Short mmCIF file of C-alpha atoms in Angstrom, two decimals:
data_model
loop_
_atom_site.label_atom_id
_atom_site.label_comp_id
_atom_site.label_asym_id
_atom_site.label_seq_id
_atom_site.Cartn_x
_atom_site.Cartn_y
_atom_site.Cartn_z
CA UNK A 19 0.00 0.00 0.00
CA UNK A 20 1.68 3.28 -1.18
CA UNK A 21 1.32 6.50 0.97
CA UNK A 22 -1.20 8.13 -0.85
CA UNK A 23 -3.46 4.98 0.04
CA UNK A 24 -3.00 4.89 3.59
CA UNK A 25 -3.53 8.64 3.92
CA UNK A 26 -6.88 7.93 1.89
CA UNK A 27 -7.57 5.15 4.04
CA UNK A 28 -6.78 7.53 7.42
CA UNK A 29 -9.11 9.72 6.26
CA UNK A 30 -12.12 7.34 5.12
CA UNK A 31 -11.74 6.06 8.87
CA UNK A 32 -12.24 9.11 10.35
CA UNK A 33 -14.78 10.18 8.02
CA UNK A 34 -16.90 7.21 8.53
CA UNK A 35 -16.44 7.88 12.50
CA UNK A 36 -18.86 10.81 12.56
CA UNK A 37 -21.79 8.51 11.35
CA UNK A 38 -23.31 6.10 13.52
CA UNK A 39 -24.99 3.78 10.83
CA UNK A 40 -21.31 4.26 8.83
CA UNK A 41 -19.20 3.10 11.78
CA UNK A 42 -21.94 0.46 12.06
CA UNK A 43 -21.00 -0.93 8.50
CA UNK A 44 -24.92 -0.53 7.53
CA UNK A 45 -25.95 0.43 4.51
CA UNK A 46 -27.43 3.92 3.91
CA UNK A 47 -27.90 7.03 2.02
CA UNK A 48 -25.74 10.47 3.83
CA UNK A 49 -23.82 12.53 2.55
CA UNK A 50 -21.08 11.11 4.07
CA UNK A 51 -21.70 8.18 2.28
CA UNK A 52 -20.56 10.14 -0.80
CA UNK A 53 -17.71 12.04 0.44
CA UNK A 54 -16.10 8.49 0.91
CA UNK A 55 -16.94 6.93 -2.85
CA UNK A 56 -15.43 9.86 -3.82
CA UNK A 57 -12.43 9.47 -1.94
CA UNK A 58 -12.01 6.17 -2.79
CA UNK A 59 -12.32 6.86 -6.28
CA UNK A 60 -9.28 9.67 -6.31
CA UNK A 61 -6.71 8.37 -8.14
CA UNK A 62 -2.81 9.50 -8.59
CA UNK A 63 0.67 9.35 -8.81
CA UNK A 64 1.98 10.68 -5.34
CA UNK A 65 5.02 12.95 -5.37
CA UNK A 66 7.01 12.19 -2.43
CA UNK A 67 10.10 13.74 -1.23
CA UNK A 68 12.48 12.88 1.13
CA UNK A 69 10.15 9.76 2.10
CA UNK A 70 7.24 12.27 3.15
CA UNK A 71 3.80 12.58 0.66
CA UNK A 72 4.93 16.11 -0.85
CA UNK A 73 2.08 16.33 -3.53
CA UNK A 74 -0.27 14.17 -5.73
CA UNK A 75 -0.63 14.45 -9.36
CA UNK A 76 -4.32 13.37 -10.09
CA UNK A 77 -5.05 11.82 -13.09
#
């Protein structure tokens, strides 16, 4: 797993935290919901300098 997809993954967690049905694992409609498919779906070629996520070219 490269950086870029555990920093997506760190912030999916915590995003999911703030919903009770999401931390649940249930499936519903909030906008939270969405805000995580769309994280999920980011993709790109991190830039990382001196072993630290410096920037991510999305493509």
């Amino acid at each position: 797993m490269t950086e870029f997809d555990k920093q997506k993954h760190k912030v999916i967690e915590q995003l999911q935290s703030l919903c009770e049905h999401c931390r649940k694992g249930k499936q519903h409609s909030c906008p939270l919901m969405r805000v995580v498919w769309q994280i999920e779906h980011l993709r790109g070629v991190p830039i990382i300098v001196n072993d630290r996520l410096h920037h991510v070219m999305f493509t």
